[in-house]
XYZ file of C-alpha atoms in Angstrom:
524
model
C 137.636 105.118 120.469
C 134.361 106.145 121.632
C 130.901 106.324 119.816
C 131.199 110.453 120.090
C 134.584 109.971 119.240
C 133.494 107.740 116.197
C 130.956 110.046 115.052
C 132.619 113.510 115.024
C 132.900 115.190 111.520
C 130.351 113.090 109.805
C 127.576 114.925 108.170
C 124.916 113.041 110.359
C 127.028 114.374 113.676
C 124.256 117.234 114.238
C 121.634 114.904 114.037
C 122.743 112.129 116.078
C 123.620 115.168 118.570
C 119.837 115.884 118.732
C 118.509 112.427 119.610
C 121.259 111.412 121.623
C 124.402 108.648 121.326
C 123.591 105.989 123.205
C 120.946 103.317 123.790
C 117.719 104.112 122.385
C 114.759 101.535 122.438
C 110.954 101.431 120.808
C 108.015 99.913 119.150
C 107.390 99.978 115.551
C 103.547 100.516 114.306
C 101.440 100.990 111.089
C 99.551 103.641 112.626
C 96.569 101.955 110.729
C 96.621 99.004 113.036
C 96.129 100.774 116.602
C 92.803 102.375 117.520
C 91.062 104.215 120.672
C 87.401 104.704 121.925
C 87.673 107.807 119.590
C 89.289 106.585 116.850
C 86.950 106.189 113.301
C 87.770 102.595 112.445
C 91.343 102.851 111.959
C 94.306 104.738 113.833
C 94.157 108.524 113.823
C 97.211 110.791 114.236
C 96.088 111.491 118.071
C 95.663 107.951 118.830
C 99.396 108.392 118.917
C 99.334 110.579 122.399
C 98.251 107.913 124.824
C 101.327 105.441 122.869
C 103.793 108.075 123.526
C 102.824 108.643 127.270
C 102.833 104.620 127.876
C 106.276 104.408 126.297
C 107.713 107.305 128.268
C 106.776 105.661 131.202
C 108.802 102.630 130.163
C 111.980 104.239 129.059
C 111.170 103.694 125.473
C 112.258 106.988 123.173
C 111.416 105.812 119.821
C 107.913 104.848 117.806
C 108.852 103.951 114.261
C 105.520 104.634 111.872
C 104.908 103.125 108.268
C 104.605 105.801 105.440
C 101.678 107.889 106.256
C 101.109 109.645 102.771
C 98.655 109.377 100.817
C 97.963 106.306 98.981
C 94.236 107.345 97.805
C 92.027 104.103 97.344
C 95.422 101.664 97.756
C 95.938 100.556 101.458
C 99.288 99.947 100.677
C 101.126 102.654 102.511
C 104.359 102.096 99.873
C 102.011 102.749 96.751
C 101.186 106.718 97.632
C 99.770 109.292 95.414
C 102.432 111.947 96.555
C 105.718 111.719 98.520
C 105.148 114.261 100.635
C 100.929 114.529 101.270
C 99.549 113.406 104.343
C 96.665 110.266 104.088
C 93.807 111.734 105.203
C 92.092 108.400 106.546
C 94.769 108.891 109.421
C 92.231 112.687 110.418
C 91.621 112.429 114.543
C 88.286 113.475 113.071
C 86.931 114.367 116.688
C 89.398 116.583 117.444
C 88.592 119.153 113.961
C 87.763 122.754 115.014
C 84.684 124.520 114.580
C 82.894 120.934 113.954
C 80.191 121.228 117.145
C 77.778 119.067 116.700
C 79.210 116.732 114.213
C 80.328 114.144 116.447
C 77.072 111.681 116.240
C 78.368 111.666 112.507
C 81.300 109.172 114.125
C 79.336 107.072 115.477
C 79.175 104.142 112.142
C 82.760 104.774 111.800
C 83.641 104.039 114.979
C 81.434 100.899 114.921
C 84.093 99.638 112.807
C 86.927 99.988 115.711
C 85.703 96.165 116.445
C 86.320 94.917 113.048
C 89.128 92.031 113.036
C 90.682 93.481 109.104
C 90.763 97.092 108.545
C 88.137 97.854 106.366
C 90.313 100.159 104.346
C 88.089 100.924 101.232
C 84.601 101.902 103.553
C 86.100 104.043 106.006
C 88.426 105.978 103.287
C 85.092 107.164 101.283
C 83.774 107.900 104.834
C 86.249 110.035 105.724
C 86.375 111.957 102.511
C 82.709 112.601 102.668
C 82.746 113.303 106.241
C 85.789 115.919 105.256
C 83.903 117.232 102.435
C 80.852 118.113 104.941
C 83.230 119.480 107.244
C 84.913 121.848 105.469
C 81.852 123.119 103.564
C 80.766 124.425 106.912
C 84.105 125.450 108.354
C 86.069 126.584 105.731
C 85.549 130.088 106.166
C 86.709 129.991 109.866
C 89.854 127.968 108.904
C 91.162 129.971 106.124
C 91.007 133.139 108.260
C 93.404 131.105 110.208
C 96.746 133.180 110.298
C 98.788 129.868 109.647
C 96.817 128.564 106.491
C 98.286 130.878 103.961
C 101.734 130.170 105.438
C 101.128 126.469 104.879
C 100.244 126.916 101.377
C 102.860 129.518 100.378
C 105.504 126.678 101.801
C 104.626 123.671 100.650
C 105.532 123.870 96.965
C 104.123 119.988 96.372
C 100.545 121.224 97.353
C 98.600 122.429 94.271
C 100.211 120.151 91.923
C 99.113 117.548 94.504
C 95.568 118.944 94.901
C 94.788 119.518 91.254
C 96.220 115.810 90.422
C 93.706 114.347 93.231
C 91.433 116.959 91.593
C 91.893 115.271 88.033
C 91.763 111.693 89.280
C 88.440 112.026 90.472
C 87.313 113.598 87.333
C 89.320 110.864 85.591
C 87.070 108.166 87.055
C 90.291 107.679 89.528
C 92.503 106.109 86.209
C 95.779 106.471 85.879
C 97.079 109.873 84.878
C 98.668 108.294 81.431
C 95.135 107.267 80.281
C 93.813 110.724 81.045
C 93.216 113.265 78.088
C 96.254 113.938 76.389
C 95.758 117.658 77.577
C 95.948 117.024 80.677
C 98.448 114.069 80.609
C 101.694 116.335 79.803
C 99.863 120.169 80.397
C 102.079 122.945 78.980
C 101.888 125.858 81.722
C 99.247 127.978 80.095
C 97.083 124.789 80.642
C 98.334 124.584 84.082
C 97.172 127.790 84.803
C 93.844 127.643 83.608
C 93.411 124.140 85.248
C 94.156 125.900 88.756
C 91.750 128.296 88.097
C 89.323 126.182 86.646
C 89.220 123.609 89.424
C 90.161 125.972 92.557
C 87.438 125.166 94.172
C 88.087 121.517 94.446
C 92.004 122.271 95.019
C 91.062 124.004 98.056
C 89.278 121.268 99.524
C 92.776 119.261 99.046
C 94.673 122.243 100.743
C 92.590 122.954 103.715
C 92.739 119.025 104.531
C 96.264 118.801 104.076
C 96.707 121.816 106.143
C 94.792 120.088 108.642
C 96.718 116.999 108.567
C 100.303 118.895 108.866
C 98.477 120.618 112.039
C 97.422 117.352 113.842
C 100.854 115.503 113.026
C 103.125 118.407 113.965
C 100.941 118.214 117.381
C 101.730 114.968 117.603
C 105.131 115.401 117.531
C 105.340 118.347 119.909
C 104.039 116.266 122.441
C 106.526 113.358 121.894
C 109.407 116.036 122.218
C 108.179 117.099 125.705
C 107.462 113.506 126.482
C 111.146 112.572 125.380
C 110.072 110.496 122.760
C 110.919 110.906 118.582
C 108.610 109.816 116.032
C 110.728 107.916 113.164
C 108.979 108.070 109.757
C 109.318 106.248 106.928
C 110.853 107.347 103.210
C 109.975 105.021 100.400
C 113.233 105.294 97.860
C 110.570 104.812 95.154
C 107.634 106.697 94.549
C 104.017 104.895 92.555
C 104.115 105.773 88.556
C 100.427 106.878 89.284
C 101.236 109.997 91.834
C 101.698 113.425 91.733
C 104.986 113.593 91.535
C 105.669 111.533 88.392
C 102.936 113.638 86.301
C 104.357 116.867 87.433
C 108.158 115.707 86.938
C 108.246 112.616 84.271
C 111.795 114.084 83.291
C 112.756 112.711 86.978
C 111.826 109.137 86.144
C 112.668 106.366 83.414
C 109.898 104.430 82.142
C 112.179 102.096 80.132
C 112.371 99.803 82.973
C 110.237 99.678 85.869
C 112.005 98.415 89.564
C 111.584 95.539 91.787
C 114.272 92.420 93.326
C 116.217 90.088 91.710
C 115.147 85.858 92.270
C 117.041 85.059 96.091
C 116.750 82.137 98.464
C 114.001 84.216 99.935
C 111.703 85.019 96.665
C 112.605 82.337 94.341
C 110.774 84.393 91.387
C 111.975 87.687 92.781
C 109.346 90.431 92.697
C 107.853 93.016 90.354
C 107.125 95.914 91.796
C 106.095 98.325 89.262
C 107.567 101.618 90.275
C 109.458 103.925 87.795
C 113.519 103.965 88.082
C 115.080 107.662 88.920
C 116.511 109.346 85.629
C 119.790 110.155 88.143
C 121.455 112.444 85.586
C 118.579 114.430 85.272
C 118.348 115.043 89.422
C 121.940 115.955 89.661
C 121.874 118.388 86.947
C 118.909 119.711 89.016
C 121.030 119.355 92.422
C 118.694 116.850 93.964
C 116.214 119.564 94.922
C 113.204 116.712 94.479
C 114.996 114.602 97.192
C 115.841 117.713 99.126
C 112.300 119.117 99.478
C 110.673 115.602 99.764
C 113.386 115.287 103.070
C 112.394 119.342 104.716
C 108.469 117.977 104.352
C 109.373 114.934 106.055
C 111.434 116.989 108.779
C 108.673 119.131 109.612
C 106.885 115.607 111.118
C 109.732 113.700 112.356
C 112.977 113.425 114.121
C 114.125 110.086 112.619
C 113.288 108.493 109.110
C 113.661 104.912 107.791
C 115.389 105.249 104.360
C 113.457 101.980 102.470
C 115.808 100.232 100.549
C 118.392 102.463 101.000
C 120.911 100.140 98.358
C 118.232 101.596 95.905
C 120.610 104.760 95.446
C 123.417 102.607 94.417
C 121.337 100.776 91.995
C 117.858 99.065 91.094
C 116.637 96.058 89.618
C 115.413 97.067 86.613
C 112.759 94.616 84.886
C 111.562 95.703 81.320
C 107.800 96.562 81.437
C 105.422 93.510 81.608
C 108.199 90.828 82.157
C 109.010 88.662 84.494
C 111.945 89.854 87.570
C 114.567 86.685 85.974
C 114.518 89.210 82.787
C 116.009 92.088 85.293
C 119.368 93.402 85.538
C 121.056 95.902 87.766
C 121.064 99.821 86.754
C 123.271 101.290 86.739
C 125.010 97.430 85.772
C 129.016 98.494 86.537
C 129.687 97.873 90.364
C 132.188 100.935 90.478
C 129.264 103.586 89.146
C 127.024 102.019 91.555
C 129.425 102.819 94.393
C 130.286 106.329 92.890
C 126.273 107.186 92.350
C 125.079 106.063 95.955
C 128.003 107.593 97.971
C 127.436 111.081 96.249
C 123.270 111.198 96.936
C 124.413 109.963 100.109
C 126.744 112.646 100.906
C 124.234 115.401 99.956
C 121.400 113.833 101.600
C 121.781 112.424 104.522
C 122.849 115.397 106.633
C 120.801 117.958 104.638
C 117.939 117.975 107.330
C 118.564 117.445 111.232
C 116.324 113.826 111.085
C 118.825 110.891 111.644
C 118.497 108.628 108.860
C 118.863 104.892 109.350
C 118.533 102.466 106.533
C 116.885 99.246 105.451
C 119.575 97.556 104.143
C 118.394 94.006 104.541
C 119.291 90.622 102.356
C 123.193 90.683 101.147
C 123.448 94.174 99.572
C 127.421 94.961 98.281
C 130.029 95.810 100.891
C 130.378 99.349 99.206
C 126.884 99.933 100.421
C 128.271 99.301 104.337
C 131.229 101.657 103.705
C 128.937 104.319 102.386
C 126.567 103.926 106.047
C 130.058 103.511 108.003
C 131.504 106.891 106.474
C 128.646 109.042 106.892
C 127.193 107.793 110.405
C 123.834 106.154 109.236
C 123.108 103.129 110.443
C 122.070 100.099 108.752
C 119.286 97.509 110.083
C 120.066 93.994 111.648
C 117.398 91.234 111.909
C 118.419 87.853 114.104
C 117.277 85.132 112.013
C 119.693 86.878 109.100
C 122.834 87.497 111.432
C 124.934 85.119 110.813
C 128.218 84.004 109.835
C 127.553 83.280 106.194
C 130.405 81.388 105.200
C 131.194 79.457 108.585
C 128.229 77.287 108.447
C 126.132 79.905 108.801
C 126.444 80.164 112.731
C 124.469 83.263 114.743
C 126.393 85.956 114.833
C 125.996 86.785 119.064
C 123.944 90.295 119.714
C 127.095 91.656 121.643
C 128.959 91.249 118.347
C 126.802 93.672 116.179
C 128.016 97.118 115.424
C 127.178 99.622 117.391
C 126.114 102.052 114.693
C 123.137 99.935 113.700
C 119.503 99.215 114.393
C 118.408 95.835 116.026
C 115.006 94.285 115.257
C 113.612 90.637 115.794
C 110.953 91.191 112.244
C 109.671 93.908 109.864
C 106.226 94.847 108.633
C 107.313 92.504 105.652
C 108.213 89.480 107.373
C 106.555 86.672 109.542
C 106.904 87.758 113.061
C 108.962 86.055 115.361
C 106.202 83.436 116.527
C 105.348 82.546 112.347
C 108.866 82.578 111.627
C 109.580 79.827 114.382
C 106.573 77.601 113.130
C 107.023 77.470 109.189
C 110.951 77.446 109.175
C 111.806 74.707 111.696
C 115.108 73.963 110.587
C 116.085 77.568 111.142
C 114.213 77.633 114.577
C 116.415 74.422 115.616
C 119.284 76.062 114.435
C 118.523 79.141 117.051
C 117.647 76.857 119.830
C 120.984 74.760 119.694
C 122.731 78.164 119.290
C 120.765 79.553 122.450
C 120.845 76.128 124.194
C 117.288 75.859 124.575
C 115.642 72.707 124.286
C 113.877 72.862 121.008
C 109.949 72.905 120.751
C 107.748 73.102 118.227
C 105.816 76.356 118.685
C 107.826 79.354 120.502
C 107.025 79.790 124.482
C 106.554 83.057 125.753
C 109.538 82.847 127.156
C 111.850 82.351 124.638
C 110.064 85.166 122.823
C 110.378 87.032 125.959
C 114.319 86.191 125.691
C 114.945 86.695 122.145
C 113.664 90.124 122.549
C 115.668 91.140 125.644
C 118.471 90.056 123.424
C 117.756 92.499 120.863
C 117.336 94.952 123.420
C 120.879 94.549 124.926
C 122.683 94.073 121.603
C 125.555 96.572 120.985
C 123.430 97.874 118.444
C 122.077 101.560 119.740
C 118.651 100.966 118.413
C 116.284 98.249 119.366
C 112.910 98.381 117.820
C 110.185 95.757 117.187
C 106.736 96.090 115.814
C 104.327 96.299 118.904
C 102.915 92.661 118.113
C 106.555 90.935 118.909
C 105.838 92.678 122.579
C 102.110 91.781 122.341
C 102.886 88.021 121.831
C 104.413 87.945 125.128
C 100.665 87.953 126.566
C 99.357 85.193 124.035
C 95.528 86.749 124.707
C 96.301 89.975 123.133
C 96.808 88.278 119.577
C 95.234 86.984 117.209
C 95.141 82.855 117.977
C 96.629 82.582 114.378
C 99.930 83.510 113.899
C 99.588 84.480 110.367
C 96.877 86.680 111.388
C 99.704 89.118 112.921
C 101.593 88.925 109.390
C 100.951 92.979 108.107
C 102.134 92.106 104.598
C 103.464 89.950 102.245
C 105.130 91.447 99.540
C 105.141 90.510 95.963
C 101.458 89.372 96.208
C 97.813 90.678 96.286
C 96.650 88.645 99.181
C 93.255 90.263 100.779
C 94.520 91.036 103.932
C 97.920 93.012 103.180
C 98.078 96.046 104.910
C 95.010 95.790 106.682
C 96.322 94.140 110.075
C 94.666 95.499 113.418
C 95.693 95.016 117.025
C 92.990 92.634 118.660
C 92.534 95.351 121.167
C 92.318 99.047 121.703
C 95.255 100.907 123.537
C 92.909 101.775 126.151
C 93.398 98.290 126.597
C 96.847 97.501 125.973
C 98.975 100.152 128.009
C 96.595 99.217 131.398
C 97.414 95.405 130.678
C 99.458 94.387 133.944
C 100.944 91.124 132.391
C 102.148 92.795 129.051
C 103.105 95.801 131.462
C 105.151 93.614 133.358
C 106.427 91.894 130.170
C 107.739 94.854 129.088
C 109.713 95.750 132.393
C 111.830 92.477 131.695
C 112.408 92.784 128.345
C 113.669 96.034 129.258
C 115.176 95.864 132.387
């Protein structure tokens, strides 16, 4: 039977029309990490337009992108403030209209293109103030803009969002449940004289969402006539400090809060502090949270990463202020799971025309593969985990994978390839007696160059890798320090999570003739 064949009648059959059944290959970012001559200290959403043109010129079709909402003074891009605003940090601030003469104003931010660690918390309260300049002297040309009111009218997340960033500030930037008790839970008489009240302020929210939406929608029209599709990135969980949690509490249980059970990989498991769903209450309201979160997320992408997609089957629910060991599964009976997942499953994942693929990493329940195998979404494979659990644990051979699946050699919350191969040697010797390599201590170039043209000829019909996998091919274009090129380590507060930067600029990346040629191989 053939993949088209395969595919016919299931609800994703539109989408995977769109982008195409068959090979598809790219580079996963955090669009944090990349910068240009004009970039402010951190990647912008137009940084994006030289990485599309210099993967359309090698064949590749697909950047992935971390979340890019709003995560307010938290660099973690998983910890937002709303699921469906746009950070402003991420501003091509150059590019703003009716901002002549503002440019000089760049000039300390970009000073901080050179810095080795993003420096998250400086350039955010930059940028705001920057914005807040901006749009004191622009705002009356951009709201005469034919297109703002339609943006506003649309996006029914956008005032609640704007008058909950409104209240944090005036809240000292504390959590919404240690605000006033008035405007903790407001009844809708207070909501309406808060709007009024702070409408001012709201605005300035609105126009810079408006002008995020603008840039990234840009951004994507180019990739389309490029060839290339932007994949975003849906968290399953949203922070309890957001918008969307104060607006909607009946949407959430607080009885528990959600992280992972103890596994070989997190001996302690992790606590990760985010509110369960209240399930029953989203059905009853048809999933139209989920539904609207999904058309916001369309309007930007062609693709989305569903994180922790087994979270729709069930969560690890830890009571409040213990430890993950005290956890158990919700919902706890395997058969509800099943029943729960499949039917948000089958309302979701064709509802928009994005294909969704889903992180369904460690040893999730074989219901959970049944559910991706019925409904055309496919799941996520990493090497080192491929493997023939019960036969020794063998490598399971790239040509064996299925098709219907998404190949990568790391993710943003793993060592890459290079760290993986120096702190777990008995792993690494295991891959170089499956390979028949001759085992060495530190990975060469070219078995790195090797175990990523394996991942691009797996049967798998995606193959994506963050950009520094393909960067470490050229040792000089990394940082000498493996763990340097780590993004994040989840579970802990380490200094440096989230705040990972390419050593170089893009200018200088994509006119690199060894990683060029690198890339031809790997691809070829």
């Amino acid at each position: 039977m053939s993949l088209e064949s395969k595919l016919q009648g299931k609800i994703t059959y539109n989408a995977w029309k769109r982008i195409g059944i068959h090979a598809h290959h790219g580079i996963n970012i955090p669009l944090f990490s990349i910068h240009t001559k004009k970039s402010c200290g951190v990647g912008e959403f137009y940084d994006l337009l030289p990485l599309i043109d210099w993967c359309a010129k090698h064949g590749m079709d697909v950047i992935q992108l971390l979340p890019l909402n709003d995560s307010g003074q938290d660099p973690s891009p998983y910890n937002a403030l709303s699921s469906c605003a746009l950070h402003p940090i991420y501003l091509s601030l150059h590019a703003l209209p009716y901002s002549d003469g503002m440019e000089v104003k760049l000039e300390p931010l970009r000073a901080l293109n050179s810095s080795k660690h993003l420096q998250y918390e400086h350039i955010y309260q930059e940028k705001l103030r920057f914005l807040r300049k901006y749009i004191k002297r622009a705002k009356e040309d951009l709201l005469k803009e034919g297109d703002y009111e339609e943006f506003v009218t649309k996006h029914h997340w956008l005032n609640p969002y704007a008058l909950f960033r409104v209240l944090k500030n005036k809240c000292d930037h504390t959590h919404w449940k240690h605000w006033p008790k008035e405007l903790q839970s407001p009844s809708t008489h207070q909501l309406k004289k808060l709007y009024s009240e702070h409408s001012n302020e709201i605005e300035i929210y609105s126009i810079i969402q408006y002008l995020c939406f603008k840039q990234l929608k840009k951004v994507k029209s180019y990739a389309e006539s490029k060839g290339v599709f932007l994949k975003g990135d849906v968290p399953i969980l949203v922070s309890p400090d957001s918008a969307d949690v104060w607006m909607d509490p009946t949407f959430f249980d607080f009885n528990y809060v959600a992280g992972s059970p103890p596994n070989q990989f997190n001996p302690e498991g992790q606590y990760w502090g985010f509110p369960l769903y209240n399930w029953p209450a989203m059905k009853q309201d048809h999933y139209e949270w989920w539904k609207k979160r999904l058309l916001t997320a369309a309007e930007l992408y062609h693709l989305y990463r569903i994180d922790h997609i087994i979270g729709f089957f069930r969560l690890w629910a830890i009571p409040p202020d213990q430890d993950p060991a005290q956890g158990t599964f919700v919902p706890s009976d395997p058969a509800i799971m099943e029943a729960q997942g499949d039917r948000i499953l089958q309302i979701l994942a064709g509802f928009t025309d994005m294909l969704p693929i889903g992180e369904d990493l460690g040893h999730p329940p074989s219901f959970l593969q049944m559910s991706l195998n019925k409904y055309g979404i496919p799941g996520t494979k990493v090497f080192r985990w491929q493997r023939d659990w019960a036969n020794g644990e063998t490598f399971i051979p790239y040509e064996s994978y299925e098709p219907i699946s998404m190949t990568s050699v790391s993710t943003h919350d793993l060592s890459t390839v290079r760290l993986w191969w120096k702190k777990h040697p008995k792993e690494s010797k295991a891959y170089a007696a499956f390979k028949g390599w001759k085992y060495k201590k530190e990975l060469s170039p070219e078995y790195q160059l090797e175990i990523l043209y394996d991942n691009h000829h797996s049967s798998s019909l995606f193959h994506i890798n963050l950009l520094q996998e393909y960067l470490a091919l050229v040792p000089e274009l990394t940082w000498e320090n493996p763990d340097d090129e780590r993004i994040n380590y989840p579970g802990t507060l380490k200094p440096h999570n989230w705040k990972y930067r390419y050593k170089f600029p893009l200018e200088t990346l994509t006119t690199h003739n060894a990683f060029n040629e690198g890339i031809k191989r790997v691809l070829s």
